Amino acid sequence: MRIPIKEVTPQTGQAEVIGWVHEVRDLGGLTFFLIRDRTGILQVTIPKKKVEEEVLATVREVSKESLVRVRGSVKAIEKAPGGRELVPESFELLARSESPLPLDVVEKVPADLDTRLDARFLDARRPRVTAIFQIRSAVTRTVYDYLFTRDFVNITTPKVVAAATEGGTELFPIAYFEKEAFLNQSPQLYKQMMMAAGFEKVFEIGPIFRAEEHNTTKHLNEATSIDIEVSFVDHRDVMQLLEDLIVHIYRTVQDQCASPLEILEIGELAIPHTPFERLPYPDAIEMAASATGETISYGDDIGTVAEKAIGERIGSHYFITDWPTAIKPYYAMPCDDDPSVCKAFDLMHPRMELSSGAARVHQHDLLVSQIRAKGLSPENFEFYLAPFRYGMPPHAGWGLGAERLIMTMLGLGNIRESVLFPRDRHRLTP
Ligand code: ATP
Ligand code: MG
C-alpha cells in the first residue's frame, strides 16, 4: 500500500511510495534517486550489485520527472533528506516524462514568469508554488469558516449579465445568442438585491471580470472577489468586520501553515497592527502630495504612485475614508451633513488597495439620481432598481480581492503568482 513520503521512516521497515523523479545521480556502483510527492522528498539508493536485474533495467530508462512506484526497505542514513533512504526491491515506471523538460522543476535554472506559467503544471510541482496554493486554500477555508460562524449565507450570482455594474470601459462583451451580454465586473448589484430579499448577511467568493487594458503586476482580467453585504448596519460596522477578518486570516495562516510558510522562507507573518488607521481622503491626498511632490487636487483618484507613498508613511494596513461622492460608484451612500462626501472606504495594504466598500444608497429615488449623475441610464438598471421600491433595508458591504490579499500577505512580486492560471491581456492559455 502506498504511503505519503513524509511518513516513510526507518521504523516503517518496508514502504511503498509513488512519486516523481526529482533528481538522478549515477555514481557507478550506486545510483541515487530523489523521489518527490506533495509531502516531501525521499532518497532511493540502488546498489547495482545487490538489486535484481529487472529493477536495474527500469532504472536505466527513467528520466527526470517521470512517475515511479518504488517498494523496498527503509534504512536510517544521516546525509539523506529526512534521515532515511529506501533500497528498492521493486522499481516501476508508471508514467514516463519526456525530456528535455519545458521547465526545470528543481529550480537550478531560474525561469521567467512567462515560461513558468506556460508550463504551470510543472511549475506547480515546485514546493514553493505548491506552498502558495496550500496557503491560498487555507485562506479560502478560513473566510468560509469565519463568515459561516457569523451566520452569513453563501450565495452564487450570475457571471453573464446584461448591464455593466460599474459602467465604464472595463467590460468584456460576449456572444450570447441574439442579445448583448457581458461578463460581470462584480456581484455588487446582485448581493444588494439579496438584501431586499431579507437574507440580511450574504457572501460570495467568485470570479470578477475586468477588461483592464494594461498589464500591471496587480491587475488580472479574471480575478477572485470575496464579497459581503449586510443589512441594518453602516460602513463602520463592515469596516470593523473586514479588519477583524484580515487579522484572523493572518493569524490562522501563521498557526496552520507552518510548513508552506517555511518553504516560502517566511518565518513569521507580519500580523497587521490594529486598529487599522482610518485616514480621511483629504489627509490621504495631502500626505501623498507632500511625499511625492506632485499636486493632487481634491476629487482626483489616488493613483499607484500616491498609494505607495502613503503606504510607506503608514507602514501597515489602513483605511481611506470620507471619499468625494464624485469619484465613488453611484451606489455609495452620501453623508447626511455633506452629500459631496460619501460613506465609502478603501482598505489598503502599504503596497496597494485590497478592498473597496461602502454604506449603500437604499432609497430608490436617490439611487436613480446618482445613476443619472454618473451619465448612466436608469432604464438599463430596472432589474436592480425594482427591489428598492419594495422595502429595501439600509445596508453596507465590501469586495476584497483574494489574489491581492495572498500576494501582499506572502510578499509576492506579481499577482500572477497567486493564481494558478492567470488571465491577462496576452494570456488566454493554459
Ligand atoms: P484598482 O483601482 O486597484 O484597479 P478598483 O478600485 O478598480 O481597483 P474595485 O472595483 O474597488 O477595484 O474592486 C474591489 C477589489 O477587487 C479591489 O480592491 C481589488 O482587490 C480587487 N480587484 C479589482 N479589480 C481587480 C483586478 N483587475 N485584478 C485583481 N484584483 C482586482
Ligand atoms: Mg476600489
Coordinates of C-alpha atoms and ligand atoms in Angstrom, one line a residue:
M1 CA 0.0 0.0 0.0
R2 CA 1.3 3.4 -1.0
I3 CA 2.2 5.8 1.8
P4 CA 3.0 9.5 1.6
I5 CA 6.7 10.2 1.5
K6 CA 6.6 12.2 4.7
E7 CA 5.5 9.1 6.6
V8 CA 8.4 7.0 5.5
T9 CA 10.7 6.4 8.5
P10 CA 13.2 3.6 9.4
Q11 CA 10.6 2.3 11.8
T12 CA 8.2 1.6 8.9
G13 CA 10.6 -1.1 7.7
Q14 CA 9.0 -1.9 4.3
A15 CA 7.5 1.0 2.4
E16 CA 5.9 1.6 -1.0
V17 CA 5.8 5.2 -2.4
I18 CA 4.7 6.8 -5.6
G19 CA 6.5 10.0 -6.7
W20 CA 8.2 12.0 -9.4
V21 CA 11.8 11.6 -10.1
H22 CA 13.3 14.8 -8.7
E23 CA 16.9 14.0 -9.4
V24 CA 19.1 11.1 -10.5
R25 CA 22.8 10.7 -9.7
D26 CA 24.7 7.7 -11.1
L27 CA 27.9 7.0 -9.2
G28 CA 28.9 3.8 -11.0
G29 CA 28.1 1.1 -8.4
L30 CA 25.4 3.2 -6.8
T31 CA 22.5 5.1 -8.3
F32 CA 20.7 7.7 -6.2
F33 CA 17.2 8.9 -7.0
L34 CA 15.3 11.6 -5.2
I35 CA 11.6 10.9 -5.4
R36 CA 9.1 13.6 -4.7
D37 CA 5.4 13.7 -3.8
R38 CA 3.4 16.5 -2.3
T39 CA 4.5 15.7 1.2
G40 CA 8.3 15.6 0.7
I41 CA 11.4 14.1 -0.8
L42 CA 12.8 10.6 -0.3
Q43 CA 16.2 9.2 -1.3
V44 CA 16.1 5.9 -3.1
T45 CA 19.5 4.2 -3.2
I46 CA 20.3 1.4 -5.6
P47 CA 23.4 -0.6 -5.0
K48 CA 23.7 -2.1 -8.5
K49 CA 25.2 -5.4 -7.4
K50 CA 22.5 -6.1 -4.8
V51 CA 19.3 -5.5 -6.7
E52 CA 17.5 -7.6 -9.3
E53 CA 18.3 -7.1 -13.0
E54 CA 14.7 -6.3 -13.6
V55 CA 15.0 -3.3 -11.3
L56 CA 18.2 -2.1 -13.0
A57 CA 16.6 -2.3 -16.4
T58 CA 13.8 0.0 -15.4
V59 CA 16.2 2.3 -13.6
R60 CA 18.3 2.8 -16.7
E61 CA 15.2 4.0 -18.6
V62 CA 13.9 6.5 -16.1
S63 CA 14.0 10.2 -17.0
K64 CA 13.6 13.2 -14.6
E65 CA 10.0 14.0 -13.6
S66 CA 8.8 10.5 -14.6
L67 CA 6.4 9.0 -12.2
V68 CA 7.6 5.8 -10.4
R69 CA 6.4 3.3 -7.9
V70 CA 9.1 2.1 -5.5
R71 CA 8.8 -0.6 -2.8
G72 CA 11.6 -1.7 -0.5
S73 CA 13.2 -1.5 2.9
V74 CA 13.8 1.8 4.7
K75 CA 17.1 2.4 6.5
A76 CA 18.3 5.3 8.6
I77 CA 21.1 7.3 6.9
E78 CA 22.3 10.6 8.2
K79 CA 23.0 12.5 5.0
A80 CA 19.8 11.8 3.1
P81 CA 16.7 14.1 3.2
G82 CA 14.7 13.3 6.3
G83 CA 17.5 11.0 7.6
R84 CA 16.4 7.9 5.7
E85 CA 16.7 6.1 2.4
L86 CA 14.8 3.3 0.6
V87 CA 16.6 0.4 -1.1
P88 CA 14.2 -0.9 -3.6
E89 CA 13.0 -4.5 -4.2
S90 CA 10.8 -3.2 -7.0
F91 CA 11.0 -0.1 -9.1
E92 CA 8.3 0.5 -11.6
L93 CA 7.9 3.2 -14.2
L94 CA 4.3 4.3 -14.1
A95 CA 4.4 7.3 -16.5
R96 CA 7.4 8.4 -18.4
S97 CA 8.3 12.1 -18.7
E98 CA 9.6 13.5 -21.9
S99 CA 12.9 15.3 -22.0
P100 CA 14.1 17.9 -22.2
L101 CA 11.6 19.4 -19.8
P102 CA 10.0 22.7 -20.7
L103 CA 10.8 23.9 -17.2
D104 CA 13.4 22.7 -14.7
V105 CA 11.4 21.7 -11.7
V106 CA 14.4 21.5 -9.4
E107 CA 14.9 25.2 -10.0
K108 CA 18.6 25.0 -10.8
V109 CA 17.8 27.1 -13.9
P110 CA 15.8 30.1 -12.9
A111 CA 12.9 30.6 -15.2
D112 CA 11.0 33.8 -16.0
L113 CA 7.3 34.0 -15.0
D114 CA 6.0 33.6 -18.6
T115 CA 7.9 30.3 -19.1
R116 CA 6.7 29.1 -15.7
L117 CA 3.0 30.0 -16.5
D118 CA 3.3 28.3 -19.9
A119 CA 4.2 25.1 -18.1
R120 CA 2.2 25.7 -15.0
F121 CA 1.5 22.0 -14.3
L122 CA 5.3 21.5 -14.0
D123 CA 5.9 24.8 -12.2
A124 CA 3.3 23.8 -9.7
R125 CA 5.3 20.7 -8.9
R126 CA 7.8 23.1 -7.2
P127 CA 7.4 23.1 -3.5
R128 CA 7.4 27.0 -3.5
V129 CA 4.5 27.1 -5.8
T130 CA 2.6 24.3 -4.1
A131 CA 3.1 26.2 -0.8
I132 CA 1.4 29.4 -2.2
F133 CA -1.7 27.4 -3.2
Q134 CA -1.8 25.5 0.0
I135 CA -1.9 28.8 1.8
R136 CA -4.4 30.2 -0.6
S137 CA -6.6 27.2 0.1
A138 CA -6.3 27.7 3.8
V139 CA -7.3 31.4 3.4
T140 CA -10.4 30.4 1.5
R141 CA -11.4 27.9 4.1
T142 CA -10.7 30.5 6.8
V143 CA -13.0 33.0 5.1
Y144 CA -15.8 30.5 4.7
D145 CA -15.5 29.4 8.4
Y146 CA -15.4 32.9 9.6
L147 CA -18.5 34.1 7.8
F148 CA -20.5 30.9 8.3
T149 CA -19.8 31.2 12.1
R150 CA -21.3 34.7 11.9
D151 CA -24.5 33.5 10.2
F152 CA -23.7 34.6 6.6
V153 CA -25.5 32.9 3.8
N154 CA -23.3 31.9 0.9
I155 CA -24.8 32.9 -2.5
T156 CA -23.9 32.5 -6.1
T157 CA -24.7 35.2 -8.6
P158 CA -24.6 35.3 -12.4
K159 CA -21.4 36.0 -14.2
V160 CA -23.2 36.5 -17.5
V161 CA -25.1 39.8 -17.3
A162 CA -26.9 42.4 -19.4
A163 CA -25.7 45.5 -17.7
A164 CA -22.4 46.9 -16.5
T165 CA -22.2 47.1 -12.7
E166 CA -19.8 50.0 -12.7
G167 CA -20.5 51.3 -16.1
G168 CA -17.3 52.2 -17.9
T169 CA -14.9 50.6 -20.2
E170 CA -13.6 47.7 -18.3
L171 CA -16.3 45.4 -19.7
F172 CA -15.9 42.1 -21.6
P173 CA -18.8 41.8 -24.2
I174 CA -19.7 38.2 -25.0
A175 CA -21.7 36.5 -27.7
Y176 CA -25.0 35.4 -26.0
F177 CA -27.4 34.3 -28.7
E178 CA -29.1 37.4 -30.1
K179 CA -28.6 39.5 -27.1
E180 CA -25.9 41.9 -25.9
A181 CA -24.2 40.5 -22.8
F182 CA -21.2 40.9 -20.6
L183 CA -19.0 39.1 -18.1
N184 CA -19.9 40.5 -14.7
Q185 CA -17.4 43.0 -13.2
S186 CA -18.6 42.3 -9.7
P187 CA -21.6 40.7 -7.8
Q188 CA -22.4 44.1 -6.4
L189 CA -25.9 44.6 -7.8
Y190 CA -27.0 41.0 -7.0
K191 CA -25.7 40.9 -3.5
Q192 CA -27.6 44.2 -2.8
M193 CA -30.8 42.6 -4.3
M194 CA -30.5 39.9 -1.7
M195 CA -30.8 42.5 1.0
A196 CA -34.2 43.3 -0.4
A197 CA -34.9 39.5 -0.2
G198 CA -34.3 39.7 3.5
F199 CA -31.1 37.5 3.5
E200 CA -29.5 40.0 5.8
K201 CA -25.9 38.7 5.6
V202 CA -24.6 37.3 2.4
F203 CA -21.3 36.5 0.9
E204 CA -19.8 35.1 -2.3
I205 CA -16.3 34.1 -3.3
G206 CA -16.3 34.1 -7.0
P207 CA -14.8 35.4 -10.3
I208 CA -14.9 39.0 -11.4
F209 CA -14.0 40.1 -14.9
R210 CA -12.3 43.4 -15.8
A211 CA -11.1 44.3 -19.2
E212 CA -8.1 46.2 -17.8
E213 CA -6.1 47.2 -20.8
H214 CA -2.8 47.4 -19.2
N215 CA -0.6 44.7 -17.9
T216 CA 0.4 45.6 -14.4
T217 CA 1.7 43.4 -11.5
K218 CA -1.5 43.9 -9.5
H219 CA -4.3 43.5 -12.1
L220 CA -5.8 40.4 -13.7
N221 CA -8.6 40.2 -16.2
E222 CA -10.2 37.5 -14.3
A223 CA -9.8 37.9 -10.5
T224 CA -11.5 36.4 -7.4
S225 CA -13.5 38.6 -5.2
I226 CA -14.6 37.9 -1.6
D227 CA -17.8 39.9 -1.4
I228 CA -20.1 40.5 1.5
E229 CA -23.2 42.5 2.0
V230 CA -25.0 43.1 5.4
S231 CA -28.4 44.7 6.2
F232 CA -29.2 47.1 9.1
V233 CA -25.5 48.2 9.6
D234 CA -23.4 51.0 8.3
H235 CA -20.0 51.3 6.7
R236 CA -18.2 51.4 10.1
D237 CA -19.6 48.0 11.0
V238 CA -18.4 46.3 7.8
M239 CA -15.0 48.0 8.1
Q240 CA -14.6 46.5 11.5
L241 CA -15.6 43.1 10.2
L242 CA -13.1 43.4 7.4
E243 CA -10.3 44.4 9.8
D244 CA -11.1 41.5 12.1
L245 CA -11.3 39.1 9.2
I246 CA -7.9 40.2 7.8
V247 CA -6.2 39.8 11.2
H248 CA -7.9 36.5 11.7
I249 CA -6.7 35.2 8.3
Y250 CA -3.1 36.2 9.1
R251 CA -3.2 34.5 12.5
T252 CA -4.8 31.4 11.1
V253 CA -2.3 31.1 8.3
Q254 CA 0.5 31.6 10.8
D255 CA -0.9 28.9 13.0
Q256 CA -1.9 26.3 10.4
C257 CA 0.5 26.8 7.5
A258 CA 3.9 26.3 9.2
S259 CA 5.4 24.1 6.6
P260 CA 4.3 26.1 3.5
L261 CA 5.4 29.3 5.2
E262 CA 8.8 27.7 5.9
I263 CA 9.1 26.6 2.2
L264 CA 8.5 30.3 1.3
E265 CA 11.1 31.3 3.8
I266 CA 8.6 33.3 5.8
G267 CA 9.3 32.6 9.5
E268 CA 6.7 35.0 11.0
L269 CA 3.9 36.6 9.1
A270 CA 3.8 40.3 9.9
I271 CA 0.3 40.4 11.6
P272 CA -1.2 43.8 10.7
H273 CA -1.3 46.3 13.5
T274 CA -4.8 47.1 14.9
P275 CA -6.8 49.2 14.9
F276 CA -6.1 49.9 11.3
E277 CA -5.7 53.7 10.8
R278 CA -8.7 55.5 9.4
L279 CA -7.3 58.1 7.1
P280 CA -9.8 60.6 5.6
Y281 CA -9.3 61.2 1.9
P282 CA -8.3 64.9 2.2
D283 CA -5.5 63.8 4.6
A284 CA -4.5 61.0 2.2
I285 CA -4.0 63.2 -0.8
E286 CA -2.1 65.7 1.3
M287 CA 0.2 63.0 2.6
A288 CA 0.7 61.7 -0.9
A289 CA 1.4 65.2 -2.3
S290 CA 3.9 66.0 0.4
A291 CA 5.7 62.7 -0.1
T292 CA 5.8 62.8 -3.9
G293 CA 5.9 66.5 -4.6
E294 CA 3.1 66.0 -7.0
T295 CA -0.1 68.1 -6.9
I296 CA -3.2 66.1 -6.2
S297 CA -6.4 68.0 -6.3
Y298 CA -9.5 67.2 -4.2
G299 CA -11.5 64.9 -6.4
D300 CA -8.6 63.2 -8.1
D301 CA -8.2 59.5 -7.8
I302 CA -5.4 58.2 -5.7
G303 CA -3.1 56.6 -8.2
T304 CA -0.4 53.9 -7.9
V305 CA 2.4 56.3 -7.0
A306 CA 0.4 58.2 -4.4
E307 CA -0.9 54.9 -3.0
K308 CA 2.7 53.7 -2.5
A309 CA 3.8 56.9 -0.9
I310 CA 1.0 56.8 1.6
G311 CA 1.7 53.2 2.3
E312 CA 5.3 53.9 3.1
R313 CA 4.4 56.6 5.5
I314 CA 1.8 54.4 7.3
G315 CA 3.6 51.1 7.1
S316 CA 0.7 48.8 7.9
H317 CA -2.9 48.2 6.7
Y318 CA -5.1 51.3 6.8
F319 CA -8.5 52.5 5.5
I320 CA -9.1 55.6 3.4
T321 CA -12.4 57.1 4.3
D322 CA -14.6 60.1 3.5
W323 CA -14.2 59.9 -0.2
P324 CA -15.7 62.5 -2.6
T325 CA -19.0 61.2 -3.8
A326 CA -18.0 62.2 -7.4
I327 CA -15.2 59.5 -7.6
K328 CA -17.1 56.6 -6.0
P329 CA -19.8 54.5 -7.6
Y330 CA -23.4 55.6 -7.7
Y331 CA -24.4 53.0 -5.1
A332 CA -22.2 54.6 -2.3
M333 CA -24.2 56.5 0.3
P334 CA -23.6 60.3 0.5
C335 CA -23.0 61.7 4.0
D336 CA -26.1 63.2 5.7
D337 CA -24.4 66.5 6.6
D338 CA -22.4 66.9 3.3
P339 CA -23.6 64.9 0.3
S340 CA -20.4 65.8 -1.6
V341 CA -18.7 63.2 0.7
C342 CA -19.8 59.6 0.8
K343 CA -19.7 56.7 3.2
A344 CA -17.2 54.7 1.2
F345 CA -13.9 53.3 2.2
D346 CA -10.9 51.5 0.7
L347 CA -8.8 49.0 2.7
M348 CA -5.2 49.5 1.8
H349 CA -2.1 47.3 2.3
P350 CA 1.0 49.5 2.2
R351 CA 1.6 48.2 -1.3
M352 CA -1.8 48.5 -2.8
E353 CA -5.6 48.6 -2.5
L354 CA -7.1 45.4 -1.2
S355 CA -10.8 46.2 -0.9
S356 CA -13.5 48.8 -1.6
G357 CA -16.7 49.1 0.3
A358 CA -19.4 51.5 1.5
A359 CA -22.7 52.0 3.1
R360 CA -25.1 51.8 0.1
V361 CA -27.9 54.1 -1.1
H362 CA -31.1 52.2 -0.2
Q363 CA -33.5 55.0 -1.2
H364 CA -34.9 54.4 -4.8
D365 CA -35.1 58.0 -5.9
L366 CA -31.7 59.0 -4.6
L367 CA -30.2 55.9 -6.4
V368 CA -31.9 56.9 -9.7
S369 CA -30.5 60.4 -9.4
Q370 CA -27.0 59.1 -8.6
I371 CA -27.1 56.7 -11.5
R372 CA -28.0 59.7 -13.8
A373 CA -25.3 61.8 -12.2
K374 CA -22.8 59.2 -13.5
G375 CA -24.1 59.6 -17.0
L376 CA -25.7 56.1 -16.9
S377 CA -29.4 55.4 -17.8
P378 CA -31.6 54.1 -15.0
E379 CA -33.6 52.2 -17.7
N380 CA -30.7 49.8 -18.0
F381 CA -30.8 49.1 -14.3
E382 CA -34.5 48.4 -13.9
F383 CA -33.9 44.8 -12.7
Y384 CA -31.7 46.3 -10.0
L385 CA -33.9 49.3 -9.1
A386 CA -37.1 47.4 -8.7
P387 CA -36.1 45.9 -5.3
F388 CA -35.5 49.4 -4.0
R389 CA -39.2 50.1 -4.4
Y390 CA -40.4 47.3 -2.1
G391 CA -38.8 47.7 1.3
M392 CA -35.1 47.8 0.9
P393 CA -33.2 47.8 4.2
P394 CA -30.2 50.0 4.8
H395 CA -27.1 48.0 4.1
A396 CA -23.4 48.1 3.6
G397 CA -20.7 45.8 2.2
W398 CA -17.3 45.3 0.5
G399 CA -15.4 43.4 -2.1
L400 CA -11.9 42.1 -1.2
G401 CA -9.5 40.9 -3.9
A402 CA -8.4 37.4 -3.0
E403 CA -5.3 37.5 -5.1
R404 CA -4.2 40.8 -3.8
L405 CA -4.7 39.5 -0.3
I406 CA -2.5 36.5 -0.9
M407 CA 0.1 38.5 -2.8
T408 CA 0.5 41.1 -0.1
M409 CA 0.4 38.6 2.7
L410 CA 3.2 36.4 1.1
G411 CA 5.2 39.3 -0.4
L412 CA 4.8 38.0 -3.9
G413 CA 6.1 40.4 -6.6
N414 CA 3.4 39.7 -9.2
I415 CA -0.3 39.0 -8.7
R416 CA 0.0 36.2 -11.3
E417 CA 2.0 34.1 -8.8
S418 CA -1.2 33.9 -6.7
V419 CA -3.4 32.5 -9.5
L420 CA -3.0 29.0 -11.0
F421 CA -3.9 30.0 -14.5
P422 CA -3.9 33.8 -14.7
R423 CA -5.7 35.7 -17.4
D424 CA -4.1 38.9 -18.7
R425 CA -4.0 40.9 -21.9
H426 CA -1.7 38.4 -23.5
R427 CA -2.5 35.1 -21.7
L428 CA -5.6 33.0 -22.5
T429 CA -3.9 29.6 -22.3
P430 CA -3.2 27.4 -20.5
Ligands
ATP1 P1 -7.8 49.4 -8.7 O1 -8.1 50.8 -8.5 O2 -6.6 49.0 -7.8 O3 -7.6 48.9 -10.1 P2 -10.6 49.0 -8.3 O4 -10.9 50.1 -7.3 O5 -10.9 49.2 -9.7 O6 -9.0 48.6 -8.1 P3 -12.8 47.6 -7.1 O7 -13.8 47.8 -8.2 O8 -12.9 48.5 -5.9 O9 -11.3 47.7 -7.8 O10 -12.8 46.1 -6.7 C1 -12.7 45.7 -5.3 C2 -11.4 44.9 -5.1 O11 -11.3 43.8 -6.1 C3 -10.1 45.7 -5.3 O12 -9.8 46.4 -4.2 C4 -9.1 44.6 -5.7 O13 -8.6 44.0 -4.5 C5 -9.9 43.6 -6.4 N1 -9.8 43.8 -7.9 C6 -10.5 44.7 -8.7 N2 -10.1 44.6 -9.9 C7 -9.1 43.8 -10.0 C8 -8.2 43.3 -11.0 N3 -8.3 43.7 -12.2 N4 -7.3 42.3 -10.7 C9 -7.2 41.9 -9.4 N5 -7.9 42.3 -8.4 C10 -8.9 43.2 -8.6
MG2 MG -11.7 50.1 -5.5

